[in-house]
């Protein structure tokens, strides 16, 4: 777990009745992690994840977490990065980070935060995003609002839950943030933590690049579905890390996968017999990314054929080809790195 | 360009009878295990004759052209007569034989049609 949810089945948590959960709730300046990133500090001293790039800042969070595990409760730790090594290496401004640290009884379903993470994980399993709202101070409480409209837990009062639900609806679209809720003459700050299902990478063509992709995608919290028409290639032996392996008519398999912005299709068969039918099935769907292995010239030839069939320039422009970022690699693992780099860039909004 | 290539390309770009057959009475799917051609041939048999035949394929140009000429040819044919169609007829229709390593691309639709017809009435060996 780095920026996702507590996973009670995580082996490292099996002997941790309670942990300190540290969540990056606000950041300014040049922090490298995104809001919502988490770190778990166990009573035994175990560390999972990290809220900053590491070094002295993470160390301060760990120290605060250790103290909180003894004393209980929750707090927001504000750290100015100017105070750390920024000045030491001549940077004028490193920014600031606010980290919410709270004690969570991981395996106790009555613990509101533990229960919220279970509910959010269930929403993700249904393919829905979810928002966990938690107060930055006072008693522990949590409300989960999922994309489908389901709610779980409470922030204490129904009026507060209603206002939090309205904010969560906005957070589902615009991302995690802190927001105040005014109620009964007081104002309280809450962190709204958006969790989204992982990107699903549909890999058409069960060759060597696909083998590297499935191994590496797992590290990036991406699901993989390997698709091919050839039983001998698309085997569990060759793809032990793939979440799914599907053999059949590739265009029909791809069309059967519910399209969404979180689905990326990478065509790496390097064979028009799969590329053309799969692209016909995809270019008018709402998948978030379509990439095709091959040179620019080859990409132009495929586009020309599809243009003849009535696909528009806008539809054809959706095909990323040559696929991946240009990092100069040629071997299958290197090509896989460049493809995943492009998928990360799309996921983080750096590339359309 | 040879006649073979011209015919294959014409059928590849404008395949006849491509797409699912909603009221099929029999269907078979075939694949070339290494090159990856996959095809489904569907037929509607009525009164011992092939009333309709269509195919769906993620396949190469030769395979699609072969399926295109084949389904055109067997529509309206008696099932027993369709059983007599062979690879030679396919290659004559395409006005040439594929390169040695690609012959199986041209015969996959024929093999798959035979299996579909066999599933239909059991009369095709």
CSV table of C-alpha atoms in Angstrom, one decimal:
chain,number,residue,atom,x,y,z
A,1,UNK,CA,0.0,0.0,0.0
A,2,UNK,CA,1.5,3.3,-1.0
A,3,UNK,CA,-1.4,5.7,-1.8
A,4,UNK,CA,-4.3,3.3,-1.6
A,5,UNK,CA,-6.3,1.7,1.1
A,6,UNK,CA,-5.4,-0.4,4.2
A,7,UNK,CA,-5.5,-4.0,3.1
A,8,UNK,CA,-6.4,-6.1,6.1
A,9,UNK,CA,-5.1,-9.2,4.2
A,10,UNK,CA,-1.7,-7.6,3.7
A,11,UNK,CA,0.7,-10.1,5.4
A,12,UNK,CA,2.7,-7.3,7.0
A,13,UNK,CA,-0.4,-6.3,8.9
A,14,UNK,CA,-1.3,-9.8,10.2
A,15,UNK,CA,0.4,-9.2,13.5
A,16,UNK,CA,-0.5,-5.5,13.8
A,17,UNK,CA,-3.6,-5.0,15.9
A,18,UNK,CA,-3.3,-1.3,15.6
A,19,UNK,CA,-1.3,1.0,13.4
A,20,UNK,CA,-0.7,4.7,12.9
A,21,UNK,CA,-2.1,5.7,9.5
A,22,UNK,CA,-0.3,8.8,8.1
A,23,UNK,CA,-2.0,10.5,5.1
A,24,UNK,CA,-0.7,13.4,3.1
A,25,UNK,CA,-3.7,15.8,3.3
A,26,UNK,CA,-2.3,19.0,1.9
A,27,UNK,CA,0.9,20.0,0.1
A,28,UNK,CA,2.3,23.2,-1.4
A,29,UNK,CA,5.5,23.7,-3.4
A,30,UNK,CA,7.6,20.9,-4.9
A,31,UNK,CA,6.5,17.8,-3.0
A,32,UNK,CA,6.8,14.7,-5.1
A,33,UNK,CA,3.8,12.8,-3.7
A,34,UNK,CA,0.2,13.4,-4.4
A,35,UNK,CA,-2.4,14.3,-1.7
A,36,UNK,CA,-3.9,11.1,-0.3
A,37,UNK,CA,-0.6,9.2,-0.3
A,38,UNK,CA,-0.3,7.1,2.8
A,39,UNK,CA,2.1,5.4,5.1
A,40,UNK,CA,1.4,2.8,7.8
A,41,UNK,CA,3.6,2.7,10.9
A,42,UNK,CA,3.0,-0.5,12.9
A,43,UNK,CA,3.4,-1.0,16.7
A,44,UNK,CA,6.2,-3.5,15.9
A,45,UNK,CA,8.0,-0.7,14.0
A,46,UNK,CA,7.0,-1.9,10.5
A,47,UNK,CA,6.7,0.7,7.8
A,48,UNK,CA,4.6,0.4,4.7
A,49,UNK,CA,4.5,3.1,2.1
A,50,UNK,CA,5.7,6.7,2.6
A,51,UNK,CA,4.1,10.2,2.5
A,52,UNK,CA,7.0,12.1,1.1
A,53,UNK,CA,10.1,11.3,-1.0
A,54,UNK,CA,11.8,10.0,2.1
A,55,UNK,CA,14.7,11.2,4.2
A,56,UNK,CA,14.2,13.5,7.1
A,57,UNK,CA,10.6,14.4,6.4
A,58,UNK,CA,9.3,10.8,6.4
A,59,UNK,CA,11.4,10.4,9.6
A,60,UNK,CA,9.5,13.1,11.3
A,61,UNK,CA,6.2,11.4,10.3
A,62,UNK,CA,7.5,8.1,11.7
A,63,UNK,CA,8.5,9.7,15.0
A,64,UNK,CA,5.1,11.4,15.3
A,65,UNK,CA,3.4,8.1,14.5
A,66,UNK,CA,5.4,6.2,17.1
A,67,UNK,CA,4.4,8.8,19.7
A,68,UNK,CA,0.7,8.7,18.6
A,69,UNK,CA,0.7,4.9,18.9
A,70,UNK,CA,1.5,5.3,22.6
A,71,UNK,CA,-0.7,8.2,23.3
A,72,UNK,CA,-3.6,7.4,20.9
A,73,UNK,CA,-5.8,10.0,19.1
A,74,UNK,CA,-5.1,11.8,15.9
A,75,UNK,CA,-3.2,14.9,14.8
A,76,UNK,CA,-2.1,16.9,11.8
A,77,UNK,CA,1.6,17.3,11.5
A,78,UNK,CA,2.7,20.3,9.4
A,79,UNK,CA,6.2,20.2,8.0
A,80,UNK,CA,7.9,23.0,6.2
A,81,UNK,CA,10.3,21.5,3.6
A,82,UNK,CA,12.3,24.7,3.8
A,83,UNK,CA,13.4,23.5,7.3
A,84,UNK,CA,14.7,20.4,5.9
A,85,UNK,CA,17.4,20.0,3.3
A,86,UNK,CA,16.0,22.6,0.8
A,87,UNK,CA,18.2,25.3,2.2
A,88,UNK,CA,21.2,23.0,2.5
A,89,UNK,CA,21.3,22.4,-1.2
A,90,UNK,CA,20.5,25.9,-2.2
A,91,UNK,CA,16.7,25.6,-2.9
A,92,UNK,CA,14.8,28.7,-1.9
A,93,UNK,CA,11.5,27.0,-1.3
A,94,UNK,CA,10.7,23.4,-0.8
A,95,UNK,CA,7.0,23.9,0.2
A,96,UNK,CA,5.0,22.5,3.0
A,97,UNK,CA,3.2,19.3,3.7
A,98,UNK,CA,0.3,18.5,6.2
A,99,UNK,CA,0.1,14.9,7.3
A,100,UNK,CA,-2.9,13.5,9.2
A,101,UNK,CA,-1.8,10.8,11.6
A,102,UNK,CA,-4.4,8.7,13.2
A,103,UNK,CA,-4.4,5.4,15.2
A,104,UNK,CA,-6.4,2.7,13.5
A,105,UNK,CA,-7.4,-0.7,14.9
A,106,UNK,CA,-6.9,-2.5,11.6
A,107,UNK,CA,-8.8,-5.6,12.3
A,108,UNK,CA,-11.6,-4.1,14.4
A,109,UNK,CA,-14.7,-3.6,12.3
A,110,UNK,CA,-16.0,-1.1,14.9
A,111,UNK,CA,-13.1,1.2,14.2
A,112,UNK,CA,-14.6,3.8,11.9
A,113,UNK,CA,-11.5,4.3,9.7
A,114,UNK,CA,-10.8,0.5,9.4
A,115,UNK,CA,-14.5,0.0,8.5
A,116,UNK,CA,-14.3,2.9,6.0
A,117,UNK,CA,-11.3,1.3,4.2
A,118,UNK,CA,-13.2,-2.0,4.0
A,119,UNK,CA,-16.2,-0.2,2.5
A,120,UNK,CA,-14.1,1.8,0.0
A,121,UNK,CA,-12.3,-1.3,-1.0
A,122,UNK,CA,-15.6,-3.0,-1.7
A,123,UNK,CA,-16.6,0.0,-3.9
A,124,UNK,CA,-13.4,-0.3,-5.9
A,125,UNK,CA,-14.1,-4.0,-6.4
A,126,UNK,CA,-17.4,-3.0,-8.0
A,127,UNK,CA,-15.4,-0.7,-10.3
A,128,UNK,CA,-16.6,2.5,-8.6
A,129,UNK,CA,-14.5,5.3,-7.1
A,130,UNK,CA,-15.2,6.2,-3.5
A,131,UNK,CA,-14.5,9.1,-1.2
A,132,UNK,CA,-13.6,8.7,2.5
A,133,UNK,CA,-14.4,11.8,4.6
A,134,UNK,CA,-12.6,12.1,7.9
A,135,UNK,CA,-12.2,15.0,10.4
A,136,UNK,CA,-8.7,16.4,10.9
A,137,UNK,CA,-9.2,16.6,14.6
A,138,UNK,CA,-11.3,15.4,17.5
A,139,UNK,CA,-12.9,11.9,17.7
A,140,UNK,CA,-12.3,9.4,14.9
A,141,UNK,CA,-15.2,9.2,12.4
A,142,UNK,CA,-15.5,8.4,8.7
A,143,UNK,CA,-18.1,8.5,6.0
A,144,UNK,CA,-17.7,6.7,2.7
A,145,UNK,CA,-19.5,7.9,-0.4
A,146,UNK,CA,-19.2,5.8,-3.5
A,147,UNK,CA,-19.6,6.7,-7.1
A,148,UNK,CA,-22.8,4.8,-7.3
A,149,UNK,CA,-24.3,6.8,-4.5
A,150,UNK,CA,-23.9,4.2,-1.7
A,151,UNK,CA,-22.9,5.6,1.7
A,152,UNK,CA,-21.3,3.9,4.6
A,153,UNK,CA,-20.5,5.2,8.1
A,154,UNK,CA,-21.1,8.6,9.6
A,155,UNK,CA,-19.4,11.8,10.7
A,156,UNK,CA,-21.7,11.9,13.7
A,157,UNK,CA,-24.7,13.9,12.6
A,158,UNK,CA,-27.0,13.4,9.6
A,159,UNK,CA,-26.7,17.1,8.6
A,160,UNK,CA,-22.9,16.9,8.5
A,161,UNK,CA,-23.2,13.6,6.5
A,162,UNK,CA,-25.4,15.4,4.0
A,163,UNK,CA,-23.0,18.3,3.5
A,164,UNK,CA,-20.1,15.9,3.3
A,165,UNK,CA,-21.9,13.9,0.6
A,166,UNK,CA,-22.3,17.0,-1.5
A,167,UNK,CA,-18.5,17.8,-1.1
A,168,UNK,CA,-17.7,14.2,-1.8
A,169,UNK,CA,-19.6,14.3,-5.1
A,170,UNK,CA,-17.3,17.2,-6.2
A,171,UNK,CA,-14.2,15.4,-4.9
A,172,UNK,CA,-15.1,12.3,-7.0
A,173,UNK,CA,-14.6,14.5,-10.1
A,174,UNK,CA,-11.9,16.9,-9.0
A,175,UNK,CA,-9.7,15.0,-6.6
A,176,UNK,CA,-8.8,14.7,-2.9
A,177,UNK,CA,-8.7,17.9,-0.8
A,178,UNK,CA,-9.4,19.4,2.6
A,179,UNK,CA,-12.8,21.2,3.0
A,180,UNK,CA,-14.5,22.8,6.0
A,181,UNK,CA,-18.1,21.9,7.1
A,182,UNK,CA,-19.9,24.5,9.2
A,183,UNK,CA,-22.6,23.1,11.5
A,184,UNK,CA,-24.2,24.2,14.7
A,185,UNK,CA,-22.1,27.3,15.0
A,186,UNK,CA,-18.8,25.6,14.6
A,187,UNK,CA,-16.5,24.9,11.6
A,188,UNK,CA,-14.5,21.7,11.3
A,189,UNK,CA,-12.0,20.7,8.7
A,190,UNK,CA,-12.3,17.3,6.9
A,191,UNK,CA,-10.1,15.5,4.5
A,192,UNK,CA,-11.9,14.0,1.5
A,193,UNK,CA,-9.8,11.2,0.2
A,194,UNK,CA,-10.7,10.0,-3.3
A,195,UNK,CA,-9.9,6.4,-4.1
A,196,UNK,CA,-10.2,5.1,-7.6
A,197,UNK,CA,-10.2,1.6,-9.1
A,198,UNK,CA,-6.9,0.7,-10.7
A,199,UNK,CA,-6.2,1.3,-14.4
A,200,UNK,CA,-7.0,-1.9,-16.3
A,201,UNK,CA,-4.5,-2.5,-19.0
A,202,UNK,CA,-5.9,-4.7,-21.8
A,203,UNK,CA,-2.9,-6.2,-23.6
A,204,UNK,CA,-3.6,-7.5,-27.1
A,205,UNK,CA,-0.9,-9.8,-28.2
A,206,UNK,CA,0.7,-12.4,-25.8
A,207,UNK,CA,4.3,-12.0,-26.8
A,208,UNK,CA,7.4,-11.1,-24.9
A,209,UNK,CA,6.6,-7.4,-24.4
A,210,UNK,CA,3.3,-8.5,-22.9
A,211,UNK,CA,5.1,-10.7,-20.4
A,212,UNK,CA,7.2,-7.8,-19.3
A,213,UNK,CA,4.2,-5.6,-19.1
A,214,UNK,CA,2.2,-7.9,-16.8
A,215,UNK,CA,5.2,-8.1,-14.4
A,216,UNK,CA,5.8,-4.4,-14.2
A,217,UNK,CA,2.2,-3.2,-14.3
A,218,UNK,CA,1.6,-4.9,-11.0
A,219,UNK,CA,4.1,-2.7,-9.3
A,220,UNK,CA,2.2,0.3,-10.6
A,221,UNK,CA,-1.1,-0.8,-9.2
A,222,UNK,CA,-2.5,-1.6,-12.6
A,223,UNK,CA,-4.6,-4.6,-13.5
A,224,UNK,CA,-3.7,-6.5,-16.6
A,225,UNK,CA,-5.8,-8.6,-19.0
A,226,UNK,CA,-3.9,-10.5,-21.6
A,227,UNK,CA,-5.8,-11.1,-24.9
A,228,UNK,CA,-4.8,-13.3,-27.8
A,229,UNK,CA,-6.3,-15.7,-30.3
A,230,UNK,CA,-3.6,-18.3,-29.7
A,231,UNK,CA,-4.0,-20.7,-26.8
A,232,UNK,CA,-0.3,-21.6,-27.0
A,233,UNK,CA,0.8,-18.1,-26.3
A,234,UNK,CA,-1.7,-16.8,-23.8
A,235,UNK,CA,-1.0,-19.3,-21.0
A,236,UNK,CA,-0.7,-19.0,-17.2
A,237,UNK,CA,2.8,-20.3,-17.4
A,238,UNK,CA,3.9,-17.4,-19.5
A,239,UNK,CA,1.8,-14.8,-17.6
A,240,UNK,CA,1.8,-15.7,-13.9
A,241,UNK,CA,1.3,-12.0,-13.0
A,242,UNK,CA,-1.7,-11.3,-15.3
A,243,UNK,CA,-5.0,-10.7,-13.5
A,244,UNK,CA,-6.9,-12.3,-16.4
A,245,UNK,CA,-5.9,-14.3,-19.5
A,246,UNK,CA,-8.5,-14.5,-22.3
A,247,UNK,CA,-8.2,-16.5,-25.5
A,248,UNK,CA,-10.7,-16.0,-28.3
A,249,UNK,CA,-11.5,-13.5,-31.0
A,250,UNK,CA,-9.5,-10.4,-29.7
A,251,UNK,CA,-12.0,-7.8,-31.0
A,252,UNK,CA,-14.9,-9.5,-29.3
A,253,UNK,CA,-13.0,-9.9,-26.1
A,254,UNK,CA,-12.0,-6.2,-26.1
A,255,UNK,CA,-15.5,-5.1,-26.9
A,256,UNK,CA,-16.9,-7.2,-24.0
A,257,UNK,CA,-14.8,-5.3,-21.5
A,258,UNK,CA,-16.8,-2.4,-20.1
A,259,UNK,CA,-15.3,0.8,-21.5
A,260,UNK,CA,-14.2,3.5,-19.1
A,261,UNK,CA,-11.5,6.2,-18.7
A,262,UNK,CA,-9.7,3.8,-16.5
A,263,UNK,CA,-9.3,1.2,-19.3
A,264,UNK,CA,-6.1,1.3,-21.4
A,265,UNK,CA,-5.8,-0.9,-24.4
A,266,UNK,CA,-2.3,-1.6,-25.7
A,267,UNK,CA,-2.0,-3.3,-29.1
A,268,UNK,CA,1.3,-5.0,-29.2
A,269,UNK,CA,0.6,-8.0,-31.4
A,270,UNK,CA,2.2,-6.0,-34.2
A,271,UNK,CA,-0.2,-7.7,-36.6
A,272,UNK,CA,-3.0,-6.0,-38.5
A,273,UNK,CA,-5.2,-9.1,-38.2
A,274,UNK,CA,-5.8,-8.1,-34.6
A,275,UNK,CA,-5.1,-4.3,-34.8
A,276,UNK,CA,-7.8,-3.5,-37.4
A,277,UNK,CA,-10.7,-5.4,-35.8
A,278,UNK,CA,-9.8,-4.3,-32.3
A,279,UNK,CA,-9.4,-0.6,-33.3
A,280,UNK,CA,-12.8,-0.8,-35.1
A,281,UNK,CA,-14.3,-2.0,-31.8
A,282,UNK,CA,-12.5,0.7,-29.7
A,283,UNK,CA,-12.3,4.0,-31.5
A,284,UNK,CA,-15.9,5.0,-30.8
A,285,UNK,CA,-15.8,3.7,-27.2
A,286,UNK,CA,-14.9,5.6,-24.1
A,287,UNK,CA,-11.7,3.8,-23.2
A,288,UNK,CA,-9.1,6.2,-21.7
A,289,UNK,CA,-6.1,5.1,-23.9
A,290,UNK,CA,-5.4,3.3,-27.1
A,291,UNK,CA,-1.8,2.6,-28.1
A,292,UNK,CA,-0.4,0.5,-30.9
A,293,UNK,CA,3.1,-0.9,-31.4
A,294,UNK,CA,4.8,0.1,-34.6
A,295,UNK,CA,6.4,2.9,-36.5
A,296,UNK,CA,4.8,6.1,-37.5
A,297,UNK,CA,4.6,4.9,-41.1
A,298,UNK,CA,2.8,1.8,-40.0
A,299,UNK,CA,0.5,3.8,-37.9
A,300,UNK,CA,-0.3,6.0,-40.8
A,301,UNK,CA,-1.1,3.0,-43.0
A,302,UNK,CA,-3.5,1.5,-40.4
A,303,UNK,CA,-5.2,4.9,-40.0
A,304,UNK,CA,-5.6,5.2,-43.8
A,305,UNK,CA,-7.4,1.9,-43.9
A,306,UNK,CA,-9.7,2.9,-41.1
A,307,UNK,CA,-10.3,6.3,-42.6
A,308,UNK,CA,-11.6,4.5,-45.8
A,309,UNK,CA,-14.1,2.8,-43.5
A,310,UNK,CA,-15.5,6.0,-42.3
A,311,UNK,CA,-13.5,6.7,-39.1
A,312,UNK,CA,-13.0,10.4,-38.5
A,313,UNK,CA,-9.6,12.2,-38.0
A,314,UNK,CA,-10.6,12.8,-34.4
A,315,UNK,CA,-11.3,9.2,-33.8
A,316,UNK,CA,-8.1,8.1,-35.5
A,317,UNK,CA,-6.1,10.7,-33.5
A,318,UNK,CA,-6.9,8.6,-30.4
A,319,UNK,CA,-4.4,5.9,-31.5
A,320,UNK,CA,-1.0,6.5,-29.7
A,321,UNK,CA,1.5,5.2,-32.2
A,322,UNK,CA,4.4,4.7,-31.9
A,323,UNK,CA,3.3,3.5,-28.5
A,324,UNK,CA,5.1,4.6,-25.4
A,325,UNK,CA,7.4,7.4,-24.5
A,326,UNK,CA,10.6,7.6,-26.5
A,327,UNK,CA,13.3,6.4,-24.2
A,328,UNK,CA,15.4,4.7,-26.9
A,329,UNK,CA,14.9,1.1,-25.7
A,330,UNK,CA,14.5,-1.8,-28.0
A,331,UNK,CA,14.3,-4.9,-25.9
A,332,UNK,CA,10.9,-6.2,-24.7
A,333,UNK,CA,11.4,-5.0,-21.1
A,334,UNK,CA,12.6,-1.6,-22.3
A,335,UNK,CA,9.6,-1.3,-24.6
A,336,UNK,CA,7.3,-2.3,-21.7
A,337,UNK,CA,8.9,0.4,-19.6
A,338,UNK,CA,8.2,3.0,-22.3
A,339,UNK,CA,4.6,1.9,-22.6
A,340,UNK,CA,4.0,2.0,-18.9
A,341,UNK,CA,5.7,5.4,-18.7
A,342,UNK,CA,3.2,6.7,-21.1
A,343,UNK,CA,0.3,5.1,-19.2
A,344,UNK,CA,1.5,6.7,-16.0
A,345,UNK,CA,1.7,10.1,-17.8
A,346,UNK,CA,-1.9,9.6,-19.0
A,347,UNK,CA,-3.0,8.5,-15.5
A,348,UNK,CA,-1.4,11.6,-13.9
A,349,UNK,CA,-2.8,14.0,-16.5
A,350,UNK,CA,0.6,14.8,-18.0
A,351,UNK,CA,-0.4,13.4,-21.4
A,352,UNK,CA,-3.8,13.2,-23.1
B,1,UNK,CA,0.4,-6.7,-58.8
B,2,UNK,CA,-0.6,-10.3,-59.4
B,3,UNK,CA,-4.2,-11.3,-59.9
B,4,UNK,CA,-4.0,-13.3,-56.6
B,5,UNK,CA,-2.9,-10.2,-54.6
B,6,UNK,CA,-5.5,-8.0,-56.3
B,7,UNK,CA,-8.4,-10.3,-55.5
B,8,UNK,CA,-7.2,-10.9,-51.9
B,9,UNK,CA,-6.9,-7.2,-51.3
B,10,UNK,CA,-10.3,-6.4,-52.8
B,11,UNK,CA,-12.0,-9.0,-50.7
B,12,UNK,CA,-10.0,-8.0,-47.6
B,13,UNK,CA,-11.1,-4.4,-48.0
B,14,UNK,CA,-14.7,-5.2,-49.0
B,15,UNK,CA,-15.4,-8.6,-47.5
B,16,UNK,CA,-18.7,-10.2,-48.4
B,17,UNK,CA,-20.9,-11.8,-45.7
B,18,UNK,CA,-18.8,-10.5,-42.8
B,19,UNK,CA,-20.6,-10.1,-39.5
B,20,UNK,CA,-22.7,-12.3,-37.2
B,21,UNK,CA,-25.7,-14.4,-38.5
B,22,UNK,CA,-28.5,-13.9,-36.0
B,23,UNK,CA,-30.6,-16.8,-37.0
B,24,UNK,CA,-27.8,-19.3,-37.5
B,25,UNK,CA,-28.6,-23.0,-37.1
B,26,UNK,CA,-24.9,-24.0,-36.7
B,27,UNK,CA,-21.6,-22.3,-36.0
B,28,UNK,CA,-18.0,-23.3,-35.6
B,29,UNK,CA,-14.9,-21.4,-34.6
B,30,UNK,CA,-11.4,-22.2,-35.9
B,31,UNK,CA,-7.9,-20.9,-35.3
B,32,UNK,CA,-4.5,-21.2,-36.7
B,33,UNK,CA,-2.7,-21.8,-33.4
B,34,UNK,CA,0.6,-20.1,-34.2
B,35,UNK,CA,-0.2,-17.2,-36.5
B,36,UNK,CA,-3.4,-16.4,-34.6
B,37,UNK,CA,-6.0,-16.2,-37.3
B,38,UNK,CA,-9.4,-16.8,-35.7
B,39,UNK,CA,-12.7,-17.2,-37.6
B,40,UNK,CA,-16.2,-18.1,-36.8
B,41,UNK,CA,-18.4,-19.4,-39.6
B,42,UNK,CA,-22.2,-19.5,-39.1
B,43,UNK,CA,-24.7,-21.1,-41.4
B,44,UNK,CA,-28.5,-21.3,-41.6
B,45,UNK,CA,-29.5,-24.6,-43.0
B,46,UNK,CA,-33.1,-25.1,-44.2
B,47,UNK,CA,-34.4,-28.1,-46.2
B,48,UNK,CA,-30.9,-29.5,-46.7
B,49,UNK,CA,-29.6,-26.3,-48.3
B,50,UNK,CA,-27.5,-23.5,-46.9
B,51,UNK,CA,-29.9,-20.6,-46.8
B,52,UNK,CA,-27.2,-18.2,-45.5
B,53,UNK,CA,-23.6,-18.2,-44.5
B,54,UNK,CA,-21.6,-15.5,-42.8
B,55,UNK,CA,-18.3,-15.2,-40.9
B,56,UNK,CA,-16.6,-13.1,-38.2
B,57,UNK,CA,-12.8,-13.0,-38.1
B,58,UNK,CA,-9.8,-11.4,-36.6
B,59,UNK,CA,-7.6,-12.7,-39.4
B,60,UNK,CA,-5.2,-11.9,-42.1
B,61,UNK,CA,-6.1,-10.7,-45.6
B,62,UNK,CA,-5.8,-14.2,-47.2
B,63,UNK,CA,-8.0,-15.8,-44.6
B,64,UNK,CA,-10.6,-13.1,-44.9
B,65,UNK,CA,-10.6,-13.2,-48.7
B,66,UNK,CA,-10.9,-16.9,-48.6
B,67,UNK,CA,-13.9,-16.7,-46.2
B,68,UNK,CA,-15.4,-14.0,-48.3
B,69,UNK,CA,-15.4,-16.0,-51.6
B,70,UNK,CA,-16.3,-19.2,-49.8
B,71,UNK,CA,-19.4,-17.9,-48.1
B,72,UNK,CA,-20.5,-16.3,-51.4
B,73,UNK,CA,-20.1,-19.6,-53.1
B,74,UNK,CA,-21.9,-21.9,-50.7
B,75,UNK,CA,-25.0,-19.7,-50.2
B,76,UNK,CA,-28.0,-21.6,-51.7
B,77,UNK,CA,-25.9,-24.7,-52.2
B,78,UNK,CA,-27.1,-28.2,-50.9
B,79,UNK,CA,-25.2,-29.1,-47.8
B,80,UNK,CA,-23.9,-32.3,-49.6
B,81,UNK,CA,-22.6,-30.2,-52.5
B,82,UNK,CA,-20.9,-27.7,-50.1
B,83,UNK,CA,-19.0,-30.7,-48.7
B,84,UNK,CA,-17.3,-31.1,-52.1
B,85,UNK,CA,-15.8,-27.6,-52.0
B,86,UNK,CA,-12.1,-28.0,-51.5
B,87,UNK,CA,-8.9,-26.0,-51.2
B,88,UNK,CA,-8.3,-26.2,-55.0
B,89,UNK,CA,-11.6,-24.4,-55.5
B,90,UNK,CA,-10.6,-21.6,-53.0
B,91,UNK,CA,-7.3,-21.1,-54.8
B,92,UNK,CA,-8.9,-21.1,-58.2
B,93,UNK,CA,-11.3,-18.4,-57.0
B,94,UNK,CA,-8.4,-16.3,-55.6
B,95,UNK,CA,-6.6,-17.0,-58.9
B,96,UNK,CA,-3.5,-18.3,-57.2
B,97,UNK,CA,-2.1,-20.1,-54.3
B,98,UNK,CA,-0.7,-18.3,-51.2
B,99,UNK,CA,3.0,-18.7,-50.4
B,100,UNK,CA,3.8,-22.1,-49.0
B,101,UNK,CA,3.7,-20.9,-45.3
B,102,UNK,CA,0.3,-19.2,-45.8
B,103,UNK,CA,-1.8,-22.0,-47.3
B,104,UNK,CA,-3.4,-22.7,-43.9
B,105,UNK,CA,-4.6,-19.1,-43.8
B,106,UNK,CA,-6.6,-19.8,-47.0
B,107,UNK,CA,-8.0,-23.2,-45.9
B,108,UNK,CA,-9.0,-22.2,-42.3
B,109,UNK,CA,-12.4,-20.9,-43.4
B,110,UNK,CA,-13.1,-24.1,-45.4
B,111,UNK,CA,-12.2,-26.3,-42.5
B,112,UNK,CA,-14.3,-24.2,-40.2
B,113,UNK,CA,-17.3,-24.2,-42.6
B,114,UNK,CA,-17.1,-28.0,-42.7
B,115,UNK,CA,-17.2,-28.3,-39.0
B,116,UNK,CA,-20.2,-25.9,-38.8
B,117,UNK,CA,-22.0,-28.0,-41.4
B,118,UNK,CA,-21.0,-31.2,-39.6
B,119,UNK,CA,-22.5,-29.7,-36.4
B,120,UNK,CA,-25.6,-28.9,-38.4
B,121,UNK,CA,-26.6,-32.3,-39.7
B,122,UNK,CA,-23.7,-34.7,-39.2
B,123,UNK,CA,-23.5,-35.4,-42.9
B,124,UNK,CA,-20.1,-33.9,-43.5
B,125,UNK,CA,-17.0,-36.0,-42.8
